[in-house]
Every structure is written in C-alpha cells, then in structure tokens.
Short mmCIF file of C-alpha atoms in Angstrom, two decimals:
data_model
loop_
_atom_site.label_atom_id
_atom_site.label_comp_id
_atom_site.label_asym_id
_atom_site.label_seq_id
_atom_site.Cartn_x
_atom_site.Cartn_y
_atom_site.Cartn_z
CA MET A 6 -0.31 -1.52 14.79
CA ASN A 7 3.21 -0.49 13.11
CA LEU A 8 4.87 -1.72 10.67
CA ALA A 9 7.44 -3.49 12.30
CA THR A 10 4.47 -5.17 14.60
CA ARG A 11 2.66 -6.09 11.52
CA LEU A 12 5.75 -7.84 9.91
CA ILE A 13 6.73 -9.80 12.83
CA VAL A 14 3.08 -10.68 13.60
CA ALA A 15 2.98 -12.23 9.46
CA VAL A 16 6.35 -13.99 10.23
CA ALA A 17 5.22 -15.19 13.70
CA VAL A 18 2.08 -17.08 12.02
CA ALA A 19 4.10 -17.93 9.53
CA LEU A 20 6.45 -19.46 10.93
CA ILE A 21 4.17 -21.10 14.00
CA ALA A 22 2.50 -22.94 11.40
CA THR A 23 5.35 -24.17 9.44
CA ALA A 24 6.90 -25.46 13.10
CA THR A 25 3.80 -26.62 14.21
CA ILE A 26 3.27 -28.80 10.43
CA THR A 27 6.93 -29.67 10.64
CA LEU A 28 7.29 -31.00 14.13
CA ILE A 29 3.75 -33.11 13.93
CA VAL A 30 6.18 -34.78 10.29
CA THR A 31 8.85 -34.97 12.33
CA ASP A 32 7.38 -36.76 15.25
CA ARG A 33 5.46 -39.21 12.85
CA PHE A 34 8.54 -40.34 11.03
CA LEU A 35 10.25 -41.43 14.49
CA VAL A 36 7.82 -42.73 15.02
CA ARG A 37 7.80 -44.74 11.47
CA GLN A 38 11.04 -45.28 11.73
CA ALA A 39 11.11 -47.12 15.43
CA LYS A 40 7.96 -49.42 13.92
CA GLU A 41 9.45 -50.57 10.86
CA PRO A 42 12.31 -52.44 11.88
CA LEU A 43 10.11 -53.89 14.20
CA GLU A 44 7.15 -54.49 12.21
CA ARG A 45 9.48 -56.44 9.19
CA GLN A 46 10.55 -58.93 12.24
CA VAL A 47 7.15 -59.86 13.22
CA ASP A 48 6.12 -60.12 9.64
CA ALA A 49 9.53 -62.36 8.61
CA ARG A 50 8.34 -64.58 11.88
CA LEU A 51 4.40 -64.85 10.63
CA ALA A 52 6.24 -65.71 6.68
CA TRP A 53 8.39 -68.96 9.08
CA LEU A 54 5.15 -70.04 10.70
CA ARG A 55 3.51 -70.48 6.98
CA SER A 56 6.29 -71.83 6.24
CA CYS A 57 6.34 -75.12 8.50
CA ILE A 58 2.18 -75.51 7.71
CA GLU A 59 1.51 -77.61 4.48
CA PRO A 60 -2.96 -76.72 5.07
CA SER A 61 -3.60 -79.44 1.91
CA LYS A 62 -1.70 -82.01 3.96
CA GLY A 63 -2.44 -80.91 7.77
CA GLU A 64 1.06 -81.24 8.19
CA ILE A 65 3.57 -78.59 10.78
CA GLU A 66 7.24 -78.71 10.06
CA TRP A 67 9.23 -76.78 12.05
CA ARG A 68 12.32 -75.88 9.62
CA GLU A 69 15.27 -74.33 10.00
CA GLU A 70 15.37 -70.67 11.52
CA SER A 71 17.22 -68.55 9.02
CA GLY A 72 18.43 -65.45 9.55
CA ARG A 73 17.59 -64.90 12.36
CA ALA A 74 18.39 -61.84 14.31
CA LEU A 75 15.87 -61.10 11.57
CA LEU A 76 12.72 -63.14 13.42
CA ALA A 77 10.85 -61.68 15.81
CA PRO A 78 12.38 -63.82 18.64
CA ILE A 79 9.05 -64.01 20.33
CA TRP A 80 5.84 -66.36 18.72
CA SER A 81 3.85 -69.09 19.09
CA MET A 82 1.27 -71.80 17.08
CA THR A 83 -2.10 -72.79 18.86
CA THR A 84 -5.91 -73.92 18.14
CA LYS A 85 -8.97 -71.91 17.49
CA ASN A 86 -9.55 -73.61 21.53
CA GLY A 87 -6.03 -72.49 23.42
CA ARG A 88 -4.11 -75.51 22.39
CA VAL A 89 -0.60 -74.91 22.23
CA LEU A 90 1.30 -76.70 19.65
CA ARG A 91 4.30 -74.89 20.58
CA GLN A 92 5.44 -71.41 21.85
CA VAL A 93 9.35 -69.79 22.48
CA GLY A 94 9.89 -66.93 24.58
CA ASP A 95 7.78 -64.77 27.04
CA VAL A 96 5.02 -62.06 26.29
CA PRO A 97 7.09 -58.62 27.38
CA GLY A 98 4.85 -55.86 29.03
CA ASP A 99 5.66 -52.91 26.61
CA SER A 100 5.51 -55.20 22.92
CA LEU A 101 4.85 -55.77 19.48
CA ARG A 102 2.80 -58.43 18.09
CA HIS A 103 0.98 -59.40 15.55
CA ASP A 104 -1.17 -62.25 14.85
CA GLU A 105 -2.82 -64.27 12.10
CA ARG A 106 -4.90 -67.04 11.26
CA MET A 107 -4.33 -70.06 9.32
CA LEU A 108 -6.80 -73.33 7.92
CA ILE A 109 -5.21 -76.69 7.36
CA GLY A 110 -7.13 -80.15 5.90
CA ALA A 111 -10.11 -79.69 3.59
CA VAL A 112 -11.08 -76.29 2.95
CA ASP A 113 -14.56 -77.43 2.64
CA GLY A 114 -14.54 -80.37 5.78
CA ALA A 115 -16.43 -79.74 9.09
CA VAL A 116 -14.42 -78.52 11.90
CA ALA A 117 -12.12 -81.44 13.09
CA ASP A 118 -11.13 -82.14 16.56
CA GLU A 119 -8.05 -80.15 17.44
CA GLN A 120 -7.09 -83.96 19.28
CA LEU A 121 -6.26 -85.03 15.38
CA LEU A 122 -3.74 -83.41 14.78
CA LEU A 123 -1.02 -85.40 16.55
CA ASP A 124 2.36 -84.23 17.91
CA ARG A 125 5.15 -86.47 16.47
CA GLY A 126 7.97 -84.38 17.93
CA THR A 127 9.28 -81.57 15.03
CA GLU A 128 6.08 -82.59 13.38
CA PHE A 129 2.50 -82.07 14.04
CA ILE A 130 0.24 -85.05 11.65
CA PHE A 131 -3.26 -84.41 11.19
CA SER A 132 -4.78 -87.20 11.05
CA ASP A 133 -7.55 -86.58 9.91
CA PRO A 134 -7.36 -84.28 6.09
CA SER A 135 -10.94 -84.56 4.69
CA LYS A 136 -11.89 -81.95 8.02
CA GLN A 137 -10.16 -78.84 9.01
CA LEU A 138 -8.89 -76.55 11.62
CA GLU A 139 -8.21 -73.31 12.53
CA LEU A 140 -4.69 -72.53 14.07
CA CYS A 141 -3.93 -69.25 15.53
CA LEU A 142 -0.08 -67.90 14.59
CA SER A 143 1.72 -65.07 16.59
CA ALA A 144 4.92 -62.99 16.99
CA THR A 145 5.86 -60.87 19.55
CA VAL A 146 9.03 -58.27 19.45
CA ASP A 147 10.19 -56.42 22.64
CA ALA A 148 9.32 -52.75 21.79
CA GLY A 149 10.56 -51.71 24.76
CA PRO A 150 14.13 -50.52 23.51
CA ALA A 151 12.74 -49.26 20.49
CA GLN A 152 9.78 -47.33 22.78
CA ALA A 153 12.70 -45.58 25.17
CA PHE A 154 14.63 -44.44 22.40
CA LEU A 155 11.50 -43.29 20.35
CA THR A 156 10.08 -40.97 24.04
CA GLN A 157 13.75 -39.97 24.45
CA GLN A 158 13.71 -37.91 20.81
CA ARG A 159 10.17 -37.20 20.99
CA TRP A 160 11.22 -34.88 24.05
CA TRP A 161 13.79 -33.76 22.36
CA LEU A 162 11.84 -32.50 19.32
CA TRP A 163 8.75 -30.82 21.26
CA THR A 164 11.13 -29.27 23.24
CA ILE A 165 14.16 -28.07 21.81
CA GLY A 166 11.93 -27.49 18.45
CA PRO A 167 9.51 -25.56 20.26
CA ALA A 168 12.64 -23.84 21.83
CA MET A 169 14.81 -23.22 18.71
CA PHE A 170 11.39 -21.41 16.71
CA ALA A 171 11.24 -19.44 20.06
CA ALA A 172 14.74 -18.40 19.08
CA LEU A 173 14.50 -17.53 15.15
CA LEU A 174 11.07 -15.86 16.18
CA ALA A 175 13.41 -13.27 17.90
CA LEU A 176 16.39 -13.15 15.64
CA LEU A 177 13.89 -12.34 13.21
CA ALA A 178 11.44 -9.66 14.70
CA SER A 179 14.51 -8.11 15.61
CA VAL A 180 15.99 -8.01 12.51
CA ILE A 181 12.52 -6.53 10.67
CA ARG A 182 12.76 -3.88 13.06
CA TRP A 183 16.23 -3.30 12.75
CA GLN A 184 15.43 -3.30 9.31
CA VAL A 185 12.47 -0.67 10.04
CA ARG A 186 14.63 0.98 12.09
CA PRO A 187 15.19 3.55 9.20
CA LEU A 188 11.69 4.08 7.75
CA GLU A 189 10.63 5.72 11.45
CA ARG A 190 14.00 7.62 11.63
CA MET A 191 12.77 9.14 8.12
CA VAL A 192 8.86 9.74 9.32
CA GLY A 193 10.91 11.28 12.27
CA ARG A 194 12.45 13.70 10.10
CA ILE A 195 9.79 14.54 7.86
CA SER A 196 7.84 15.53 10.53
CA ALA A 197 10.47 17.34 12.16
CA ILE A 198 10.33 20.34 8.50
CA GLY A 199 7.92 23.10 9.18
CA ALA A 200 5.84 24.80 6.80
CA ASP A 201 8.37 27.51 5.80
CA ASP A 202 11.64 25.29 6.55
CA THR A 203 12.52 24.92 2.82
CA SER A 204 16.16 23.67 3.35
CA HIS A 205 15.54 20.22 5.21
CA ARG A 206 16.60 17.02 4.15
CA LEU A 207 16.23 13.72 5.19
CA GLY A 208 20.26 13.34 3.94
CA GLU A 209 22.21 9.54 5.05
CA VAL A 210 18.95 7.26 6.67
CA GLY A 211 20.98 3.83 6.79
CA GLY A 212 19.17 0.02 6.10
CA ALA A 213 18.03 -1.14 2.78
CA ALA A 214 19.34 0.04 -0.25
CA GLU A 215 15.56 0.95 -1.12
CA CYS A 216 15.51 3.04 2.28
CA GLN A 217 17.89 4.90 1.19
CA ARG A 218 16.87 5.36 -2.70
CA LEU A 219 13.53 6.85 -0.39
CA ALA A 220 15.17 8.88 1.40
CA SER A 221 16.83 10.41 -1.82
CA THR A 222 13.09 10.62 -3.67
CA VAL A 223 11.60 12.43 -1.01
CA ASP A 224 14.27 14.56 -0.53
CA ALA A 225 14.20 15.28 -4.49
CA LEU A 226 10.68 15.94 -4.03
CA LEU A 227 11.41 18.98 -0.87
CA ILE A 228 14.18 20.21 -3.24
CA ARG A 229 11.34 20.33 -5.75
CA ILE A 230 9.26 22.14 -3.63
CA ALA A 231 11.45 24.23 -2.16
CA GLU A 232 12.72 25.40 -6.13
CA SER A 233 9.08 25.96 -6.31
CA ARG A 234 8.25 27.69 -3.84
CA ASP A 235 11.12 30.07 -4.45
CA ARG A 236 9.99 30.31 -8.21
CA GLU A 237 6.05 31.08 -6.28
CA ARG A 238 8.14 34.05 -4.00
CA ALA A 239 9.69 35.70 -7.30
CA PHE A 240 6.60 35.22 -8.60
CA SER A 241 4.42 37.08 -5.90
CA ALA A 242 7.43 39.98 -5.38
CA ALA A 243 8.10 39.98 -9.44
CA ALA A 244 4.35 40.91 -10.07
CA ALA A 245 3.85 43.43 -6.84
CA HIS A 246 6.72 45.59 -8.92
CA GLU A 247 5.21 45.36 -11.86
CA LEU A 248 1.92 45.62 -10.63
CA ARG A 249 3.03 48.94 -8.52
CA THR A 250 4.42 50.56 -11.33
CA PRO A 251 1.77 51.49 -13.00
CA LEU A 252 -0.38 51.95 -10.26
CA THR A 253 2.24 54.79 -9.15
CA GLN A 254 2.09 56.15 -12.30
CA LEU A 255 -1.82 56.38 -12.31
CA GLY A 256 -2.34 58.06 -8.79
CA LEU A 257 0.78 60.23 -9.21
CA ALA A 258 -1.09 61.22 -11.99
CA LEU A 259 -4.25 62.11 -10.71
CA GLU A 260 -2.81 63.60 -8.02
CA VAL A 261 -0.67 65.77 -10.29
CA ALA A 262 -4.12 66.40 -12.47
CA ALA A 263 -5.62 67.48 -8.75
CA ARG A 264 -3.64 70.41 -7.97
CA ARG A 265 -4.78 73.23 -10.42
CA GLU A 266 -7.15 73.68 -13.50
CA ARG A 267 -6.70 72.12 -16.57
CA SER A 268 -7.35 73.34 -20.29
CA PRO A 269 -9.12 71.08 -22.36
CA GLU A 270 -6.40 70.15 -24.39
CA GLU A 271 -3.91 69.12 -21.13
CA THR A 272 -7.33 67.01 -19.85
CA ARG A 273 -7.60 65.31 -23.33
CA GLN A 274 -3.39 64.86 -22.79
CA LEU A 275 -3.85 63.44 -19.12
CA LEU A 276 -6.82 61.14 -19.96
CA ALA A 277 -4.73 60.26 -22.99
CA ASP A 278 -1.64 59.14 -20.52
CA LEU A 279 -4.62 57.63 -17.90
CA HIS A 280 -5.45 55.11 -20.59
CA THR A 281 -2.90 54.60 -21.65
CA ASP A 282 -1.78 53.47 -17.89
CA VAL A 283 -4.68 51.41 -17.98
CA GLU A 284 -3.98 49.61 -20.85
CA ARG A 285 -0.36 48.61 -19.19
CA LEU A 286 -2.32 47.55 -15.70
CA GLN A 287 -4.92 45.25 -17.73
CA THR A 288 -2.55 43.90 -20.09
CA LEU A 289 -0.62 42.54 -17.48
CA THR A 290 -2.84 41.45 -14.89
CA LEU A 291 -4.24 39.15 -18.02
CA GLY A 292 -0.68 38.04 -18.15
CA LEU A 293 -1.15 36.85 -14.92
CA LEU A 294 -4.13 34.97 -14.63
CA ARG A 295 -4.09 33.70 -18.43
CA LEU A 296 -0.33 32.16 -16.60
CA THR A 297 -1.98 30.95 -13.52
CA THR A 298 -5.36 29.09 -15.33
CA LEU A 299 -3.82 26.97 -17.67
CA THR A 300 -5.37 23.85 -18.17
CA ASP A 301 -4.35 20.53 -20.49
CA VAL A 302 -5.83 21.01 -23.67
CA PRO A 303 -7.73 18.88 -26.02
CA VAL A 304 -5.38 18.60 -29.59
CA THR A 305 -6.75 17.35 -33.39
CA ALA A 306 -4.07 17.10 -36.28
CA ILE A 307 -2.74 21.22 -37.78
CA PRO A 308 -1.42 21.33 -41.29
CA LEU A 309 1.33 23.47 -41.05
CA ALA A 310 0.98 24.88 -44.05
CA ALA A 311 -2.04 26.61 -43.52
CA VAL A 312 -0.80 27.80 -39.95
CA LEU A 313 2.40 29.63 -40.67
CA THR A 314 1.01 31.25 -43.89
CA ARG A 315 -0.80 33.75 -42.11
CA TYR A 316 1.80 35.16 -40.84
CA GLU A 317 3.42 38.22 -43.13
CA GLY A 318 7.06 39.78 -43.47
CA VAL A 319 8.63 36.49 -42.70
CA SER A 320 10.61 33.59 -44.43
CA VAL A 321 8.97 30.00 -44.24
CA GLU A 322 10.87 27.83 -45.79
CA PRO A 323 8.59 25.83 -47.97
CA ILE A 324 6.33 23.10 -46.17
CA ASP A 325 4.59 19.94 -47.47
CA PRO A 326 1.00 20.38 -47.07
CA THR A 327 0.76 16.90 -45.72
CA LEU A 328 3.14 17.56 -42.60
CA ALA A 329 0.97 18.32 -39.27
CA VAL A 330 1.00 18.58 -35.83
CA GLN A 331 -0.90 17.60 -32.72
CA ALA A 332 -1.93 21.26 -31.36
CA ASP A 333 -4.21 23.57 -30.63
CA ASP A 334 -4.86 26.16 -33.60
CA VAL A 335 -5.19 28.84 -31.61
CA LEU A 336 -3.18 28.35 -28.50
CA LEU A 337 -1.06 27.09 -31.76
CA GLY A 338 -1.48 30.54 -33.06
CA VAL A 339 -0.44 32.45 -29.70
CA ILE A 340 2.28 30.72 -29.99
CA LEU A 341 3.36 31.07 -32.80
CA GLY A 342 2.40 34.46 -32.54
CA ASN A 343 4.59 35.74 -29.25
CA LEU A 344 7.69 34.06 -31.23
CA ILE A 345 7.07 36.04 -34.53
CA SER A 346 6.59 39.51 -31.79
CA ASN A 347 9.42 38.98 -30.09
CA ALA A 348 11.26 38.37 -32.79
CA ARG A 349 10.23 42.11 -34.66
CA ARG A 350 10.42 43.41 -31.40
CA TYR A 351 14.26 42.36 -30.88
CA GLY A 352 15.32 41.63 -34.15
CA LEU A 353 16.42 44.61 -35.06
CA GLY A 354 14.36 44.91 -38.06
CA SER A 355 16.13 41.28 -39.44
CA THR A 356 13.60 38.94 -41.25
CA ILE A 357 12.61 36.95 -39.42
CA GLU A 358 13.18 32.38 -40.29
CA ILE A 359 11.37 30.35 -39.73
CA GLY A 360 12.66 26.62 -40.52
CA ILE A 361 10.80 22.78 -40.55
CA ILE A 362 12.34 19.60 -39.66
CA SER A 363 9.97 16.79 -38.87
CA ALA A 364 11.15 13.52 -37.74
CA ALA A 365 9.20 10.28 -37.89
CA ASP A 366 7.19 11.40 -34.62
CA ALA A 367 7.75 15.39 -34.35
CA VAL A 368 8.48 18.22 -35.97
CA GLU A 369 10.39 21.15 -35.14
CA ILE A 370 9.67 24.95 -35.93
CA ARG A 371 12.13 26.91 -35.43
CA VAL A 372 12.12 30.62 -35.59
CA ALA A 373 14.91 32.58 -35.32
CA ASP A 374 16.17 36.21 -36.10
CA ARG A 375 19.56 38.14 -36.19
CA GLY A 376 19.01 40.12 -33.55
CA PRO A 377 21.79 40.67 -30.16
CA GLY A 378 20.41 37.15 -29.23
CA ILE A 379 20.77 35.44 -26.16
CA LEU A 380 23.21 34.05 -23.50
CA THR A 381 23.73 30.45 -23.12
CA ALA A 382 23.23 30.82 -18.97
CA ASP A 383 20.01 33.44 -19.43
CA ARG A 384 18.18 30.54 -22.19
CA GLU A 385 16.33 28.89 -19.95
CA ARG A 386 15.68 31.78 -17.36
CA ILE A 387 13.59 33.99 -19.68
CA PHE A 388 11.29 31.37 -20.24
CA GLU A 389 10.40 31.64 -15.98
CA PRO A 390 7.70 34.23 -15.08
CA LEU A 391 8.35 37.73 -15.32
CA VAL A 392 11.89 37.83 -16.58
CA ARG A 393 13.36 41.04 -19.21
CA LEU A 394 16.70 40.58 -19.94
CA ASN A 395 18.50 43.61 -19.52
CA ALA A 396 19.88 43.99 -22.88
CA ALA A 397 15.47 43.56 -23.57
CA ARG A 398 15.17 46.52 -22.07
CA SER A 399 17.70 48.20 -22.99
CA ILE A 400 16.42 48.43 -27.19
CA GLY A 401 14.34 50.62 -27.05
CA ALA A 402 10.72 52.17 -26.10
CA GLN A 403 9.04 49.45 -28.80
CA ALA A 404 10.31 46.93 -25.75
CA ASP A 405 7.51 47.43 -23.62
CA GLY A 406 6.47 44.02 -22.32
CA PHE A 407 6.42 42.33 -19.33
CA GLY A 408 8.34 38.88 -19.62
CA LEU A 409 5.28 37.03 -19.52
CA GLY A 410 4.68 35.65 -23.10
CA LEU A 411 7.52 33.17 -22.81
CA THR A 412 6.78 31.48 -19.93
CA ILE A 413 2.85 31.28 -21.22
CA ALA A 414 4.06 30.11 -24.53
CA ARG A 415 5.98 27.48 -22.85
CA THR A 416 3.35 26.37 -20.84
CA LEU A 417 1.35 25.89 -23.71
CA ALA A 418 3.67 23.68 -25.61
CA ARG A 419 3.66 21.17 -22.75
CA ARG A 420 -0.12 21.26 -22.71
CA MET A 421 0.11 20.04 -25.78
CA GLY A 422 2.12 17.91 -25.35
CA GLY A 423 4.95 19.59 -27.30
CA GLU A 424 8.27 22.00 -25.87
CA LEU A 425 9.53 25.54 -26.32
CA THR A 426 13.18 25.64 -25.86
CA CYS A 427 16.03 28.82 -26.85
CA VAL A 428 19.26 27.05 -28.74
CA ALA A 429 21.61 28.61 -30.52
CA ARG A 430 21.04 29.51 -34.09
CA PRO A 431 22.42 26.40 -36.01
CA ASP A 432 24.14 28.20 -38.96
CA GLY A 433 26.55 30.38 -35.46
CA GLN A 434 25.46 33.63 -36.73
CA GLN A 435 24.40 36.10 -34.56
CA GLY A 436 21.33 36.04 -32.80
CA ALA A 437 18.04 33.55 -31.10
CA CYS A 438 16.40 30.81 -32.66
CA PHE A 439 13.64 29.47 -30.19
CA VAL A 440 12.27 25.54 -31.36
CA LEU A 441 8.88 24.49 -30.82
CA ARG A 442 9.46 20.73 -30.73
CA LEU A 443 5.02 19.05 -31.25
CA ARG A 444 3.80 15.42 -32.09
CA ARG A 445 4.19 14.85 -35.59
CA SER A 446 -0.09 13.79 -36.84
CA ALA A 447 -1.05 12.34 -39.79
CA ILE A 448 -4.10 14.35 -42.08
#
C-alpha cells in the first residue's frame, strides 16, 4: 500500500467517524427541536388543570385559559374509574400525550365513591373532603405536522449528508494524490539514475514547498556523491601514476643490471638506487594506507607549551603554560611535524614562525614561513590527495613528497574535532600560513 492510499484510508476512517457522529448528533437535535414546543404545550395544559383544582377543599373550578395558544388544545379530566369530568377535543392518531394523577380530599382519608363528586356546571364539589378521590389529568397535542417536518428534515439529513461527506472524501482523495504526485515523480527520477550516472538531477518537481526542499536536498546529495566519485577517480588515477613511476624505475634498473656483468662498486651503487626507489614506494604506500584507514580518535587535554618546545629551529610566541587543547598527543605531533617540515622544505631557509591565538572555546596555531607562498586559488586544492603544485615541484630536489602530507594532516585535525586551513600571512608579507584550529580545554 503506497503513501497516497494510506493517507486516503486514514482520512476516510476519520471522515466516516466524524460524519457518523455529526449525523447522529444532528438527528437528535432535530428530534429535540421538534418535540420541545409540543412538550411545552402539554406541560402548560397540565399546569392549567392543576390550577383548577383545590385538593384540600375538594373543589374543581374551570379557570380562564390565559395564553390559550400556548396550551395543548386537547385535554381531559377523569376519575380513576373512568368517569369523564371534562373532555375537550379528539385525540388524533399521531399525537403527544402526557398523563398525571392527582388526589383531592384528605390524604389519609378512605377512598370515596366518585358519586360524592357533584357537578355544579362550572365547577365540581367533593361533598366529603374527609375522604380522598384520585383524578386523572391528560393533555394531548397533535404531533402530525411536527412529525412530518421532522421526517422531511431527517430524509435530507440522512440522504444529502452522506452524499456530501462522500463528495468531500473524493475531493480530499484527489488533493492527497495531487500532493503526493511530486514524490512519485521523484521516485521515478531517482530510479532512473544509473550506477555510473553522476550528472542526473531531480530539478523542479512541483508540489508543496516541502517536496521541493526534499528534491533540493536529494540534488545536493547527488552533487556531493558526484564530487566524491570525481575525487576518488582523480585519487585513483594520481595514485596509479605515482605508483607507476617507482615501479617503472625498479623495472628499468633491474633490466639494465641484467644486461652485463658489473663490478662490486657498480653493484653497490645499483643496490643503493634500488633501495631508494623501494623506500619511496614504501613511503607512498604507507601514506595511502594511512589516508584510507583514519577514524575518529579519543582526545584529551594537551598543554600546547609542552608540545611546541619539541621543535627546534622555529620561532614560537610566548605561550601561557595553562593553555591546552583537546587533541591526541601523537596525532597533534604528526600534524605540527608535517606543517613545520613543509615550511622548512618550501620556505627557502626562512624563519618558521608559530603564533597562538586563543579564544573562549578554541585555540588557533599558526605556522608561517617566508617562502614563495600559495596562490588563493590553490589554498584549498593543496589538501586534496596527491596534489603537488608546480611551484613546489620546482623548489628543488629536496621537495620529493607525494602530496599526501597535508591531506593526512587535515583529516587528522577533523578527526579530533578541529580544522586545518591555509590563509595569507596576517602581516601581508610573502609566504604561506597554515592555521590549525582545535577546541580549547582546561587542564
């Protein structure tokens, strides 16, 4: 069952329950509205009949009917045994009738013969008030017109009402399907994306703002996946190229060595060259392995003063002995060692400057040199795996890195909850400046 069907079923159940309750309540309201005027007339007539009786004296006197229109037009007064004292009107087949019993005479007296109730024309007199006599009061009103009106209203209620709720349900079902249609379009477009298709985007899907935000989020995810795949392909190509060079050199060296006999001196030199190529290959392989196996690391409070005093040949600003960062001591040493090594390699012999900027929740460690510097466009690219700038390649033979050091350093910084960036020197002079930002900690 898809989402649209689930929503329609849920709305249908809620709507049916609401419709049933509404119709039942409305039906009872109509019945009450139809009966209340009739009951008021009947009760008013009974009240008038009671007002005509003096129970203790045993007298019945027909009083004037004030507000006649509000009284039930059909009424009667009889004795318990059926003697009709007065009856007005004929009881119709469809009517509303209320009966009431009333005693006249002494409450504790013996039951009297109804013949003791004497008719005087406009009144009845009970000749022996020491006894008691039970009277039956009855008031009736014709309920035919009210019942006909109620029947008509109930027909409209139970015929048109369900039809209106059914029409409302159909309308809501259409609205739900219309609102869910963008999701179906997104599902179709996502299903059409192949394993190697990194250029496909959902684009405009229509519908509510939430659907469009979802589509934009999926597009952003597809863009990140495409960028990640591009980086992986570039990394794989660069790694293959970097690995091919030492392997080719090893193969050529062995092929040349096998062509002729060599003196012990030449053999030692050949082995030294082979050892150098093997070391380069080992360094590159270990760097690639480290880059692919880095994970989150536990951090502790590391005093910066104790860490920075390990490095010689650098100019370090005075540091508060209590200043500490959240880091791993070994990994922090790897990051700083990489930055200082690069500054020595590309700084053209200039002084390496280390500055500290502390804030309430973070500490920045700035490692700067006075070498050729790094262009603004390259300051982010140098952190990509196996990237070496042309300027770095031309520094000299000592610049024999593989372009993995900064990538590993940034990855380590992020694993410790920090960040590593490259910026211009704060004093505006020529040179590179790397900023390692870590969370501040209390010792």
